[in-house]
Short mmCIF file of C-alpha atoms and ligand atoms in Angstrom, two decimals:
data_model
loop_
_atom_site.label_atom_id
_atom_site.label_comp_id
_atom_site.label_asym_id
_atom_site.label_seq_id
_atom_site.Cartn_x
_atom_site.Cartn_y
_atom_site.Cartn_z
CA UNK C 239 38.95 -10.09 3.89
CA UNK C 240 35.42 -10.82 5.09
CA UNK C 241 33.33 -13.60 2.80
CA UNK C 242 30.51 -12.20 1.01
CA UNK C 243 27.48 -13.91 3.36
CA UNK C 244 30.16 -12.58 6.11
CA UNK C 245 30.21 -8.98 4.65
CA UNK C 246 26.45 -8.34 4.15
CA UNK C 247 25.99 -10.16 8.17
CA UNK C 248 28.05 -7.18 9.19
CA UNK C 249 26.25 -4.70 7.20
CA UNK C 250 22.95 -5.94 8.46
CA UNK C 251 24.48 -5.61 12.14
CA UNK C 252 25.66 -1.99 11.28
CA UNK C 253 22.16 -1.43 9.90
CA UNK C 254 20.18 -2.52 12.69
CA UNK C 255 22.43 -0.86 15.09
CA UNK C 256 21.55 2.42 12.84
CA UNK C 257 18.36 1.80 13.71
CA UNK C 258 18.58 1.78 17.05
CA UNK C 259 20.48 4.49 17.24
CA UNK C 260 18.14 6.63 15.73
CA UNK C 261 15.37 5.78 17.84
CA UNK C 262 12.83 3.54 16.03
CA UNK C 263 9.97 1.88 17.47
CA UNK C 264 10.59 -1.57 17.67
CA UNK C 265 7.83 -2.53 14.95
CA UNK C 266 10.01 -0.54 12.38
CA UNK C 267 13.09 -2.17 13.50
CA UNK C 268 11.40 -5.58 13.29
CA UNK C 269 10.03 -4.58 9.32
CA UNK C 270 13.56 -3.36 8.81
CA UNK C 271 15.51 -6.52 9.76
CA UNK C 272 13.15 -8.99 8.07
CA UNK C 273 13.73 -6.63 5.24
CA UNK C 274 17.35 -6.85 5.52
CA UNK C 275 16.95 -10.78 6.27
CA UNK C 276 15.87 -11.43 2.77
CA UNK C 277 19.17 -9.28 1.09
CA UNK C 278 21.36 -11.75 3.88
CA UNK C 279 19.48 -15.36 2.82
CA UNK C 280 19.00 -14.63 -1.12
CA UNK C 281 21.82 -15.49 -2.61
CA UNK C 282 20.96 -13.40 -5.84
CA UNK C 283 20.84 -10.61 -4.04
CA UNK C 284 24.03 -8.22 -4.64
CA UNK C 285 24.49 -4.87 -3.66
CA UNK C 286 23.94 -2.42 -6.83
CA UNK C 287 25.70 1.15 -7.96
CA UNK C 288 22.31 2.69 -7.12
CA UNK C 289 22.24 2.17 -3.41
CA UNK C 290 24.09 -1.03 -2.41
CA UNK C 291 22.31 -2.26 0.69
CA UNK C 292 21.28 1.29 2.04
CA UNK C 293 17.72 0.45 1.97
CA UNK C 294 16.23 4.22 1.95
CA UNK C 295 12.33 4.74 3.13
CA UNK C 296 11.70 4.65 -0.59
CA UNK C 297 13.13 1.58 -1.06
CA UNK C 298 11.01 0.31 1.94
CA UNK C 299 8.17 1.40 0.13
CA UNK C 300 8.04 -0.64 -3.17
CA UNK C 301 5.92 -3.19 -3.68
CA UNK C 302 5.44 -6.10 -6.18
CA UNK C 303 2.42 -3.95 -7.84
CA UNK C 304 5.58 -0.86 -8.69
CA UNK C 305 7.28 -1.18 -12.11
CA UNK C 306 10.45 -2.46 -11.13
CA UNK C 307 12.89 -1.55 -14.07
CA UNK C 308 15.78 -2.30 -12.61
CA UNK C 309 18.26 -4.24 -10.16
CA UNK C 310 18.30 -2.37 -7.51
CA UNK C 311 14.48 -1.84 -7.03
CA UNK C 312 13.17 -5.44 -7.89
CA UNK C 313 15.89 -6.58 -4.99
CA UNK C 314 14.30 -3.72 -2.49
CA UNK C 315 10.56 -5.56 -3.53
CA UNK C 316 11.64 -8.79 -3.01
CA UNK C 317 12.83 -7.66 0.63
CA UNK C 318 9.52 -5.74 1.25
CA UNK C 319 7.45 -9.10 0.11
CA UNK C 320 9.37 -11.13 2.27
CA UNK C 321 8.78 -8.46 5.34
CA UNK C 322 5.37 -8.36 4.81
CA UNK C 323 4.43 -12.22 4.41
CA UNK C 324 6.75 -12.79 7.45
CA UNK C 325 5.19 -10.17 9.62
CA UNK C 326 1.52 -10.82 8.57
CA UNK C 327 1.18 -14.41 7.42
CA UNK C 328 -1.98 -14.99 5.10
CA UNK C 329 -3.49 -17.60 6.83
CA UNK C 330 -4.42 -15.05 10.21
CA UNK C 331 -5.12 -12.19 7.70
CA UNK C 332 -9.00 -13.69 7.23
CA UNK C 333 -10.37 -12.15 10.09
CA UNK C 334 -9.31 -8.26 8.64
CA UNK C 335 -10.31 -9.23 5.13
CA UNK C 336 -14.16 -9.93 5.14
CA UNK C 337 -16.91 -7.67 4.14
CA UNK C 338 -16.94 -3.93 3.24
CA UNK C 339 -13.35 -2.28 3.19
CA UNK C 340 -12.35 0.35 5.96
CA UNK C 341 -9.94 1.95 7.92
CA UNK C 342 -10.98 0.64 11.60
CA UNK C 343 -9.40 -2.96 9.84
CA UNK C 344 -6.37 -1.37 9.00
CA UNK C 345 -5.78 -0.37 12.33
CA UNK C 346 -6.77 -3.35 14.16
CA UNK C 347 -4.36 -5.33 11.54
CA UNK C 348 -1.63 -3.14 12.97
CA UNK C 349 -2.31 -3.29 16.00
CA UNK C 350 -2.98 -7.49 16.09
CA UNK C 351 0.51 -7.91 14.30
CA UNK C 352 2.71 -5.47 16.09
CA UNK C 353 3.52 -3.37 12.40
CA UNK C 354 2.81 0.13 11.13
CA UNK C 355 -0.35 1.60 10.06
CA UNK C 356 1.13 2.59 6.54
CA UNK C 357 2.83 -1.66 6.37
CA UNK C 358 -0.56 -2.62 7.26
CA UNK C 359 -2.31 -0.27 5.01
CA UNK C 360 -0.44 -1.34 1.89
CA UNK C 361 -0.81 -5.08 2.72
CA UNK C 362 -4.71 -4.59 3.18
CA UNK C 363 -5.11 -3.38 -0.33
CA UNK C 364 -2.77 -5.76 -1.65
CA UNK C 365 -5.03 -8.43 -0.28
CA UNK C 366 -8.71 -7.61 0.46
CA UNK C 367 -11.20 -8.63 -2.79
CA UNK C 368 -12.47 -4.66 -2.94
CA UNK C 369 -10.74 -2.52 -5.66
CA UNK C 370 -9.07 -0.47 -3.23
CA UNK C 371 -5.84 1.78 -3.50
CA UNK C 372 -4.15 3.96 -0.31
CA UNK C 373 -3.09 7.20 -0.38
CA UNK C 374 -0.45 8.97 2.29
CA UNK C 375 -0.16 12.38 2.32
CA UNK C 376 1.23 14.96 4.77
CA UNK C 377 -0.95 18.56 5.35
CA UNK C 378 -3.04 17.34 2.73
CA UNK C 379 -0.27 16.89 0.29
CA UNK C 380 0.41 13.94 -1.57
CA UNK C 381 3.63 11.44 -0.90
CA UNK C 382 2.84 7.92 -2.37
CA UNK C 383 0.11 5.13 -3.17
CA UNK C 384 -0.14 1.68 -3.00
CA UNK C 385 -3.02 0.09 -5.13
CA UNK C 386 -4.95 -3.26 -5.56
CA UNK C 387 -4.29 -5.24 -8.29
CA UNK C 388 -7.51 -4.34 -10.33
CA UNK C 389 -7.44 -0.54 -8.76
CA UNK C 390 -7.79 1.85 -12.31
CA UNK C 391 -4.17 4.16 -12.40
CA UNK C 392 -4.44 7.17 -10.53
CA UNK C 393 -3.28 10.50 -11.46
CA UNK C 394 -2.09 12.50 -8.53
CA UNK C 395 1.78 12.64 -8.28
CA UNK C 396 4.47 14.01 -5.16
CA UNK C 397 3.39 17.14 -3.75
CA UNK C 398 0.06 18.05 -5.29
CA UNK C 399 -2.71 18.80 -2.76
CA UNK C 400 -5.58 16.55 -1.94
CA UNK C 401 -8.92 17.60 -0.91
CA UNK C 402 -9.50 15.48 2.15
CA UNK C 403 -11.29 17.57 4.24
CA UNK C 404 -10.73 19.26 7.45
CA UNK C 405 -8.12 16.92 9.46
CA UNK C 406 -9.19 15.83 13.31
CA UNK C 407 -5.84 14.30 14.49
CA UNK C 408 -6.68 10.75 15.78
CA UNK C 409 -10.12 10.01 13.96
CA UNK C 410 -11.42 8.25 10.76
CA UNK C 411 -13.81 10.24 8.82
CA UNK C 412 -17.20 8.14 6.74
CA UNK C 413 -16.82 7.45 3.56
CA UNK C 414 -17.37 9.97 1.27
CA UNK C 415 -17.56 9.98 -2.34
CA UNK C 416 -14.97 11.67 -4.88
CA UNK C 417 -15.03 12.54 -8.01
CA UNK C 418 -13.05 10.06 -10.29
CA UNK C 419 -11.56 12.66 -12.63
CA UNK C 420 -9.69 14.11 -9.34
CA UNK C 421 -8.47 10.42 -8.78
CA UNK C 422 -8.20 8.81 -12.14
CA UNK C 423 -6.35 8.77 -15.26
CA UNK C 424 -7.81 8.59 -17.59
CA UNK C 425 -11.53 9.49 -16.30
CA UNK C 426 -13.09 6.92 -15.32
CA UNK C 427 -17.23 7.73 -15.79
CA UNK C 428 -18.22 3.93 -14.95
CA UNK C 429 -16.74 4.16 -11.77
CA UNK C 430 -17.99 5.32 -8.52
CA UNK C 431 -15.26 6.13 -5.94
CA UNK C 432 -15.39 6.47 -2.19
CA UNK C 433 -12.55 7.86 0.23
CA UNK C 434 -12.19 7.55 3.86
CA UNK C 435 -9.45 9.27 5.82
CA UNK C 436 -7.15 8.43 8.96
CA UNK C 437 -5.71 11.60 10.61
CA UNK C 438 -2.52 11.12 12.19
CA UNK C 439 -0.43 12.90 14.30
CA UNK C 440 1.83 15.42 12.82
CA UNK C 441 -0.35 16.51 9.68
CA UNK C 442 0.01 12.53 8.18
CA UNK C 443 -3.25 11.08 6.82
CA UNK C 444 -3.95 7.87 5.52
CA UNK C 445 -6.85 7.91 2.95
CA UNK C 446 -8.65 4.24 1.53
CA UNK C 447 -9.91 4.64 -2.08
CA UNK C 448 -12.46 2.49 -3.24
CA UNK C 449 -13.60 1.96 -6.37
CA UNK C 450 -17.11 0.35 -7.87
CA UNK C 451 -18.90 0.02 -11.06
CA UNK C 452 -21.28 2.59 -11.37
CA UNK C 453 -24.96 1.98 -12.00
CA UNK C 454 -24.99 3.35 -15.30
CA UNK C 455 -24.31 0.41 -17.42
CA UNK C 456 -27.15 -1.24 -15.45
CA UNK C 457 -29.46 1.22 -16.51
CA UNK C 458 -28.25 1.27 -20.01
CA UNK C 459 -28.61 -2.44 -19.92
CA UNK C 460 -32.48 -1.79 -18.47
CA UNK C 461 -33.23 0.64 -20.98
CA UNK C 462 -32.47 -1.55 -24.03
CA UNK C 463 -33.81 -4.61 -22.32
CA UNK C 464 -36.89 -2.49 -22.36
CA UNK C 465 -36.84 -1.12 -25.82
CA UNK C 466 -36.23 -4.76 -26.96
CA UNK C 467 -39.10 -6.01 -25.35
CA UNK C 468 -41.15 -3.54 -25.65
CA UNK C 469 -42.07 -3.12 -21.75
CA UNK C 470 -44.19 -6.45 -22.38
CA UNK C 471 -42.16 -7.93 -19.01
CA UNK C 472 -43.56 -5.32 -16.59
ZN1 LIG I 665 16.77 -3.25 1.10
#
C-alpha cells in the first residue's frame, strides 16, 4: 500500500508519461509538470470526486481571476499560479510589460520563456497596468477569456461567433476599435475598446481587448467647467 506523497509521485509519473505519449511539445509538458508539482508539494492538496488529479485542459485553464466555488477548481488554480510564477518569474517580466499593450509582447514573452502563446497571453493580462482581457477562439468562434483585474465583465460565452475579421494565418492585425455593447455586459458607453488579433494555425486566434475611458466625461467635465465660468478662462 503506497503512502499518500508516494501515491500522487506515481500518478505524476503516469501523468507525465501520458504526456509524452501523446506527443506534446516540450513547453506543454514543462507547464504540465510544474502544474502537477504543486498537487505533489501542497500538502492540502487531495484528489476530489470531481476529477481527482486528472487535470483536464479546462482545469489548466483557471486562473486566480475565475470564481472558484469549489475544491476541486481552487486546487487546479493554485497549480496553474504556481506554473505560471515558476515558468515566468516577475522580476524578468519588466521588459514585456512597459508601454502600450500588444500582441508582438505576447509573443516575444513566449518565445523568451520557452511557454505557450495562450500561458503567455493570460499571464500578460494578468500583469501589464492596461485594462486588458484575451480572448481565444477557433474559426472565429469563441472558447474562453482571461481578463485583467480591473477589465469590465464581458458577455460573449462558448461557441458564439466573434467578428474578428478576415483571418491571415501567422499575422497580427492593428488595433481596431469595437463596439463595447458586442464585448460588454452590461454596456459600457464610457469605455472605448480596442482589439487586436493573432491568427494561428489551424483556424485558432488570439485576440487582446483593451479597454479605456472614453473622452466623454472629459467633455462633460469641459462643458460645465465652462457654463460655470462663464467662458471668462478662454
Ligand atoms: Zn491539476
Amino acid at each position: 500500500m503506497l503512502t499518500p506523497p508516494r501515491r500522487r509521485l506515481c500518478q505524476l509519473r503516469q501523468g507525465i508519461v501520458a504526456d509524452s505519449s501523446r506527443g506534446q511539445v516540450r513547453r506543454r509538458l514543462t507547464f504540465s509538470l510544474s502544474h502537477e508539482l504543486l498537487h505533489f508539494l501542497n500538502p492540502t492538496h487531495e484528489q476530489t470526486s470531481v476529477g481527482g488529479f486528472r487535470c483536464t485542459r479546462q482545469d489548466m485553464r483557471l486562473s486566480s481571476g475565475d470564481k472558484i466555488g469549489d475544491r476541486h477548481r481552487r486546487q487546479e488554480s493554485e497549480a496553474n499560479s504556481f506554473a505560471i510564477e515558476l515558468l515566468t518569474p516577475r522580476n524578468r517580466l519588466k521588459p514585456f510589460l512597459c508601454g502600450n499593450a500588444k500582441l508582438a509582447q505576447v509573443v516575444a514573452m513566449a518565445k523568451e520563456f520557452d511557454i505557450s502563446r495562450e500561458a503567455a497571453a493570460r499571464r500578460f493580462v494578468e500583469l501589464h497596468p492596461d485594462d486588458l482581457a484575451v480572448v481565444f477562439c477557433r474559426d472565429n468562434r469563441f472558447l474562453y477569456a482571461a481578463c485583467g483585474r480591473e477589465f469590465p465583465r464581458l458577455s460573449i460565452t462558448a461557441g458564439e461567433q466573434c467578428d474578428l475579421g478576415q483571418p491571415v494565418q501567422g499575422t497580427i492585425s492593428g488595433f481596431d476599435e469595437v463596439a463595447p455593447d458586442d464585448w460588454l455586459h452590461p454596456p459600457q458607453h464610457a469605455i472605448e475598446l480596442s482589439a487586436q488579433t493573432l491568427w494561428q494555425a489551424n483556424g485558432h486566434s488570439i485576440t487582446l481587448l483593451r479597454a479605456d475611458q472614453s473622452d466623454d466625461d472629459e467633455v462633460g467635465f469641459d462643458d460645465t467647467f465652462e457654463r460655470f465660468t462663464g467662458g471668462q478662462n478662454r
